[in-house]
Tab-separated table of C-alpha atoms in Angstrom:
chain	number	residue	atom	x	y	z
N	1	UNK	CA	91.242	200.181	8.770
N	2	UNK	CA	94.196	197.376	9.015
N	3	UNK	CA	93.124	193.854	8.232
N	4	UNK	CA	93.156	191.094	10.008
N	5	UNK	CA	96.087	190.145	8.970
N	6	UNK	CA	97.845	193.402	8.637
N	7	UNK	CA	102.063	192.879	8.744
N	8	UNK	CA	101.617	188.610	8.282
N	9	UNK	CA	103.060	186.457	5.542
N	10	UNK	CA	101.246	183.589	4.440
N	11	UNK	CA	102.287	179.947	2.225
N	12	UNK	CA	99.442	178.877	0.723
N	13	UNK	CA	99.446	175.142	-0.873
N	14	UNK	CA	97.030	174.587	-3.486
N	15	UNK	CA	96.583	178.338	-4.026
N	16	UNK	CA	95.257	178.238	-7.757
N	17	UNK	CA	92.082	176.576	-7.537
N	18	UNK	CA	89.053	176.006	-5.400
N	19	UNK	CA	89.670	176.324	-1.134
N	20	UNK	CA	92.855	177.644	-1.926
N	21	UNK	CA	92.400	180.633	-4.166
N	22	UNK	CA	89.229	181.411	-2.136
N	23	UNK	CA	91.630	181.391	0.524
N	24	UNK	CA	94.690	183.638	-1.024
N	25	UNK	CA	92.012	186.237	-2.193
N	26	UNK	CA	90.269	186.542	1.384
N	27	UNK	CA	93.763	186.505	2.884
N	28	UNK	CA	95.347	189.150	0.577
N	29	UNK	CA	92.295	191.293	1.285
N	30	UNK	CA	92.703	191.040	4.668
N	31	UNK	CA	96.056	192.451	4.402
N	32	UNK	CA	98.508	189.358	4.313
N	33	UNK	CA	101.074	188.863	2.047
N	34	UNK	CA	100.346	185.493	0.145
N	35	UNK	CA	102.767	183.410	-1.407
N	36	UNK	CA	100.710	181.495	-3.803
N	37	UNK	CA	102.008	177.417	-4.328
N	38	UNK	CA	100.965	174.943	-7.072
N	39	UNK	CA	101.573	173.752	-10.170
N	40	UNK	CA	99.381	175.467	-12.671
N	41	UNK	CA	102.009	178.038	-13.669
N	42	UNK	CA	99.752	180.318	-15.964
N	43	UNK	CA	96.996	180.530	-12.849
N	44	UNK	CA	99.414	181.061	-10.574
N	45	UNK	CA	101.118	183.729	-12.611
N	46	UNK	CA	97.208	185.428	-13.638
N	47	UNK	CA	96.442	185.504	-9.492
N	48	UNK	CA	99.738	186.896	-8.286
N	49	UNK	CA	99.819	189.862	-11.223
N	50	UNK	CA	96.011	190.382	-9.962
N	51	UNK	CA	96.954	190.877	-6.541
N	52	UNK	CA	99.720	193.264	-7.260
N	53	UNK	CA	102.555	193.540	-4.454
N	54	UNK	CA	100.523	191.425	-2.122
N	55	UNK	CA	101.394	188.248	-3.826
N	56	UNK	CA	103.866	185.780	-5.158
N	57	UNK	CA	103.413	182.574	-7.214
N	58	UNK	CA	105.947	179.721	-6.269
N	59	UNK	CA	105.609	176.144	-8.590
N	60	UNK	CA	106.224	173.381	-6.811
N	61	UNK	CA	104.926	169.732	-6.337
N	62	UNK	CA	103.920	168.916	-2.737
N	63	UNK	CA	104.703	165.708	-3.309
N	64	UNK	CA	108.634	166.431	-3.098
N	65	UNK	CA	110.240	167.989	-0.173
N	66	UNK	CA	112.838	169.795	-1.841
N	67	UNK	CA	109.719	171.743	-3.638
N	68	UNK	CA	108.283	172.035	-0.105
N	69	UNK	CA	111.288	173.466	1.316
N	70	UNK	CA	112.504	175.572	-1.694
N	71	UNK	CA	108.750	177.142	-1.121
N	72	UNK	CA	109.041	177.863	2.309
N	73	UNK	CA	112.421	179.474	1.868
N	74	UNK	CA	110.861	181.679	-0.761
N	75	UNK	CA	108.357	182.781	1.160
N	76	UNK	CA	110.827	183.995	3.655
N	77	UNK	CA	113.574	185.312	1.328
N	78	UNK	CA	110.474	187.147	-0.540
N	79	UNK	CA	108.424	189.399	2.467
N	80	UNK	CA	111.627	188.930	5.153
N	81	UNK	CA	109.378	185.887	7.493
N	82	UNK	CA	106.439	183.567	7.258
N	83	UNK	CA	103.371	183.532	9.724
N	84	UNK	CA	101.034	181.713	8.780
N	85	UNK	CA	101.477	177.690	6.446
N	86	UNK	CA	98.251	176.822	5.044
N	87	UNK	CA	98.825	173.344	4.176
N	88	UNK	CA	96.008	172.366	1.718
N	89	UNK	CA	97.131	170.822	-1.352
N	90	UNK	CA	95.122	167.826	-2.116
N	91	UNK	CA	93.251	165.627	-4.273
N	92	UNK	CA	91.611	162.101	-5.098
N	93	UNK	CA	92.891	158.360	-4.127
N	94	UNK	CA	92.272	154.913	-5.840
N	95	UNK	CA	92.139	151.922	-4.041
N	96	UNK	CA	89.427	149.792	-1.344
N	97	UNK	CA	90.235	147.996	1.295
N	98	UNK	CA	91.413	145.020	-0.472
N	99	UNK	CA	92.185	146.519	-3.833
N	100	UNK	CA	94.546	148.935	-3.422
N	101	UNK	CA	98.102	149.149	-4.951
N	102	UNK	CA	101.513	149.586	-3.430
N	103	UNK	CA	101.497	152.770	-5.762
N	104	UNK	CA	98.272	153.489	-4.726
N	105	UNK	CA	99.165	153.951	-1.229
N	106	UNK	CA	102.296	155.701	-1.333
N	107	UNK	CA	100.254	158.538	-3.358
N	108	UNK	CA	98.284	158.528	-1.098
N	109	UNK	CA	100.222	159.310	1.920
N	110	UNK	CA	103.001	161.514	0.076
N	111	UNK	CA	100.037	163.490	-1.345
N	112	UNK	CA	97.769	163.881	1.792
N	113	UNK	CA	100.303	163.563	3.995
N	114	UNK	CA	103.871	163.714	3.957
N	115	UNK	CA	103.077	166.903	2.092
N	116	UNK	CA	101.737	168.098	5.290
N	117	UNK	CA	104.495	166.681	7.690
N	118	UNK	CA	107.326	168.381	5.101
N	119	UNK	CA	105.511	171.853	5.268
N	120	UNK	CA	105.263	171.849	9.063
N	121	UNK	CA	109.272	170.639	9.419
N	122	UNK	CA	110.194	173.442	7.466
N	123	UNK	CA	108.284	176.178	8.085
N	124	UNK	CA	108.702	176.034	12.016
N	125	UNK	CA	112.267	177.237	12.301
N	126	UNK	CA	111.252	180.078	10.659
N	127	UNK	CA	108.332	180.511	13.013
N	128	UNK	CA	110.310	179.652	16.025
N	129	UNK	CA	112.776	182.177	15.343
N	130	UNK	CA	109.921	184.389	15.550
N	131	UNK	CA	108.374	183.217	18.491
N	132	UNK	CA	104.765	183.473	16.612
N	133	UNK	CA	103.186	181.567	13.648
N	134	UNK	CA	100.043	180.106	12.852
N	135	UNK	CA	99.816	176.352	10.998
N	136	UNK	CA	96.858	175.165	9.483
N	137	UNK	CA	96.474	172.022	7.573
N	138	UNK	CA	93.034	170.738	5.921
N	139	UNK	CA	92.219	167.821	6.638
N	140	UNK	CA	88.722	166.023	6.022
N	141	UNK	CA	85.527	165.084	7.390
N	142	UNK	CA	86.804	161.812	6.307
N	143	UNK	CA	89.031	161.551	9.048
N	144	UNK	CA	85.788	161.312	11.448
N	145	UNK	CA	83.669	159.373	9.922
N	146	UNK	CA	82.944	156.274	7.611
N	147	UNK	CA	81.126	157.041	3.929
N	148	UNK	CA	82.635	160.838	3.569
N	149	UNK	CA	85.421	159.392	1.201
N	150	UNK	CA	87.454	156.665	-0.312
N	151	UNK	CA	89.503	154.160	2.069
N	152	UNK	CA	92.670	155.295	1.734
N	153	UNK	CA	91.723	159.580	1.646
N	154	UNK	CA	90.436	159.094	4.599
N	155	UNK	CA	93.136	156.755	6.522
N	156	UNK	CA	95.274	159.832	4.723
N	157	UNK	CA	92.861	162.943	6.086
N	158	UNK	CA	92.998	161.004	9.288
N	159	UNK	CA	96.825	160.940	9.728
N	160	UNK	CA	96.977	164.846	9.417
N	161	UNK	CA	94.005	165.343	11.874
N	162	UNK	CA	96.508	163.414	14.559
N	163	UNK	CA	99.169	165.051	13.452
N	164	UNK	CA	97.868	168.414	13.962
N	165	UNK	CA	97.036	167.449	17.700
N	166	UNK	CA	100.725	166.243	17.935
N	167	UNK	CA	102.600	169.216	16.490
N	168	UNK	CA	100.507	171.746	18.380
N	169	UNK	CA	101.293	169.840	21.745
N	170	UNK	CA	104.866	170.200	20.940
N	171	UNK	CA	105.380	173.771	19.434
N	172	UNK	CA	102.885	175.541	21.647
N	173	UNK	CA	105.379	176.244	23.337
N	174	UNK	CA	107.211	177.812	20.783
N	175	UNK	CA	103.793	180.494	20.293
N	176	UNK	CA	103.295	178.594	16.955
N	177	UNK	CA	99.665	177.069	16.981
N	178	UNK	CA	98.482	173.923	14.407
N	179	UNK	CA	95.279	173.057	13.754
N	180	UNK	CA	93.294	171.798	10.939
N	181	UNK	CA	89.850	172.331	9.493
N	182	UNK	CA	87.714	169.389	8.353
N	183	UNK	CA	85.399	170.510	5.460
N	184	UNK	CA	82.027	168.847	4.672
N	185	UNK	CA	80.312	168.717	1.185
N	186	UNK	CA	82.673	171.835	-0.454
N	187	UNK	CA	82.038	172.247	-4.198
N	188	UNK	CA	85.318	172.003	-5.793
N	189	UNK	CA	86.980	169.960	-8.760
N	190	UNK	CA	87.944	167.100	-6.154
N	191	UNK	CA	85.053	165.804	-6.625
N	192	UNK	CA	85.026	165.212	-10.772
N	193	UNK	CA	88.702	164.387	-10.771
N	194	UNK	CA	90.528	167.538	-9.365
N	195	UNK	CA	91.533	170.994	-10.782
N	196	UNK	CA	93.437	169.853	-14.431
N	197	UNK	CA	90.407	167.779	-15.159
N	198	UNK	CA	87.980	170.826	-14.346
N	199	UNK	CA	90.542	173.102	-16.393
N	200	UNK	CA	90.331	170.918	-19.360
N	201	UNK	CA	86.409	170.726	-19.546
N	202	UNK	CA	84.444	172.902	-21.748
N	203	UNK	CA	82.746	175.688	-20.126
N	204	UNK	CA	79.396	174.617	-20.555
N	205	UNK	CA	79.791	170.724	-18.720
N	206	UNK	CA	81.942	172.483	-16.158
N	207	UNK	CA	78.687	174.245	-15.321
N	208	UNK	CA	76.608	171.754	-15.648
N	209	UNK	CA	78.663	169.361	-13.465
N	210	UNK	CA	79.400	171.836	-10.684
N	211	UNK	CA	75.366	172.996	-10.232
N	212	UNK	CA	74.672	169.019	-10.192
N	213	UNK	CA	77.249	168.805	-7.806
N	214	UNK	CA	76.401	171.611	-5.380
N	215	UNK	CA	72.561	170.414	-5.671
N	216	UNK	CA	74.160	166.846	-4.780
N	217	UNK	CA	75.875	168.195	-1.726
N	218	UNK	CA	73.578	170.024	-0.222
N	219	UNK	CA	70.856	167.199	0.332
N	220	UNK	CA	73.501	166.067	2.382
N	221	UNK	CA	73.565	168.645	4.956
N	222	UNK	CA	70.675	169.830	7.493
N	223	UNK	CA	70.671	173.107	6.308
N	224	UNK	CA	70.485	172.116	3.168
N	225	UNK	CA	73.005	173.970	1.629
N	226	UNK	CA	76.391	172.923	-0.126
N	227	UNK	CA	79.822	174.654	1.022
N	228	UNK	CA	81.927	177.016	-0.705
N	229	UNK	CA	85.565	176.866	-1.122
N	230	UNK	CA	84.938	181.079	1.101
N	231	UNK	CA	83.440	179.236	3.956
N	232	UNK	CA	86.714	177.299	4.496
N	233	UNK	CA	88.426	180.238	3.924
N	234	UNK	CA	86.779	182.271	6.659
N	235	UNK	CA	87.863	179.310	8.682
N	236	UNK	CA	91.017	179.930	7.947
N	237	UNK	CA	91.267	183.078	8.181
N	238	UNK	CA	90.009	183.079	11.863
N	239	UNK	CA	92.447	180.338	12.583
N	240	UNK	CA	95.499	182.504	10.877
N	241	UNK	CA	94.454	185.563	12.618
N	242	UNK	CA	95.923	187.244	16.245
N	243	UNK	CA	91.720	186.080	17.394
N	244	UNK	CA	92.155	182.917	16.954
N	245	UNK	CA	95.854	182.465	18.117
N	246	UNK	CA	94.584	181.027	21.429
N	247	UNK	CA	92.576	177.884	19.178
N	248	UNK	CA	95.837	174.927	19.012
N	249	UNK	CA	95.351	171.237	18.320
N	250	UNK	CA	92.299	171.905	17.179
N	251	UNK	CA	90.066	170.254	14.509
N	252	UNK	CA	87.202	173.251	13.455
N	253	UNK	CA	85.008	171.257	11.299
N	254	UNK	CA	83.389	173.079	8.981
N	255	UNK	CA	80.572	170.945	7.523
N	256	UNK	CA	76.914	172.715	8.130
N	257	UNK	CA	76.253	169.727	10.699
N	258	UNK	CA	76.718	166.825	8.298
N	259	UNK	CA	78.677	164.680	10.802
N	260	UNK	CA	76.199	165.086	13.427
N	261	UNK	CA	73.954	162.118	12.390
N	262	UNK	CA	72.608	160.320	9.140
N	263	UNK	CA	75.166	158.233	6.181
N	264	UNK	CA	76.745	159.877	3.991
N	265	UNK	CA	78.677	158.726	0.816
N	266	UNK	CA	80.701	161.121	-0.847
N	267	UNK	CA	81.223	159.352	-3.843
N	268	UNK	CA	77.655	159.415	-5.007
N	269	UNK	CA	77.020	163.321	-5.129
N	270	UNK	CA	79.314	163.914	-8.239
């Protein structure tokens, strides 16, 4: 039987670790062709040989548009178009509300999102010359509510969530939809100082860190359970598919009913 995504090409920022290799792995099986985009070359390199003809590892920083655009055009040169952009790339901010850096803030925003902006500007000629294509960008909790993250992540996370609304409004038209997912408590390296950190700790206090972690997060949620990078991925995958295609300028939050009542402070699970 064809997967869901049978015949579709899909970019996938922030493929070698946490929400997005969950998400290349879910999307390859599902019959995509994944074009996996990060940094960590070696990763990158282990998942795409793993995969076998369904994948394609592309290093590039999302915090340069050249990289963004070089990616996009490999994609396309690679498997001949490009469905679906999975813009998820992240990571942490420094800075309060009055503490923050001029630094600070432009990493912030070319990180979270100009990195998101870039991937959409470039991906949708492609996608209009198709007349289909599917963008999805993760965004945050964060963008909805106060305590679920640091001042300027979530001024950041809540930038893409209007953006989403605004690009879908315009390319609709086009039969490209955008939408984003805001995750709740997912247990990835975000939360201890992102992937490199993770990479570089030794196995055992990786362990130890991510099952304080998950118990952390899942306090936090009424079903008392903490997410997994696969339950963003399904999201995804739903959005990406020809199901969901009639979903645009949507936010799916994906959060176990965290943002339904009670405080919250991310900061204090890790």
């Amino acid at each position: 039987m064809a997967g869901r995504l049978a015949g579709k090409v899909a970019l996938i920022t922030g493929g070698t670790s946490g929400i997005g290799e969950a998400t290349v792995e879910l999307f390859a099986a599902e019959g995509a062709k994944v074009v996996i985009v990060g940094r960590n070359e070696k990763k990158g390199a282990e998942m795409a040989a793993a995969l076998g003809g369904a994948a394609r590892f592309f290093r590039a920083d999302v915090t340069k548009e050249d990289d963004i655009r070089n990616a996009v055009h490999f994609a396309r040169d690679s498997f001949g178009r490009l469905d679906i952009l999975f813009n998820n790339a992240g990571g942490g901010t420094k800075g309060g509300v009055d503490s923050f850096t001029a630094e600070d803030l432009d990493n912030a925003l070319t990180l979270l999102l100009a990195s998101v902006l870039y991937g959409i500007k470039h991906a949708v000629p492609i996608m209009k010359a198709q007349g289909w294509g599917a963008i999805i960008n993760n965004s945050s909790v964060a963008a909805l509510r106060t305590h679920m993250g640091g001042y300027l992540y979530s001024v950041a996370k809540a930038g893409v969530t209007q953006a989403t609304k605004l690009a879908g409004m315009e390319l609709g038209r086009y039969g490209i939809s955008v939408n984003c997912i805001s995750p709740g408590g997912i247990v990835t390296p975000i939360f201890f100082g992102g992937s490199a950190r993770a990479a570089a700790m030794e196995d055992d206090k990786r362990e130890a860190t991510m099952a304080k972690l998950t118990g952390n997060l899942a306090k936090a949620t009424p079903i008392q359970k903490a997410g997994l990078p696969k339950d963003i991925a399904a999201a995804a995958l739903f959005l990406a598919s020809d199901e969901g295609h009639y979903v645009n300028c949507h936010d799916l939050v994906v959060d176990a009913g965290m943002t339904a009542g009670g405080r919250t402070n991310y900061e204090q699970t890790a």
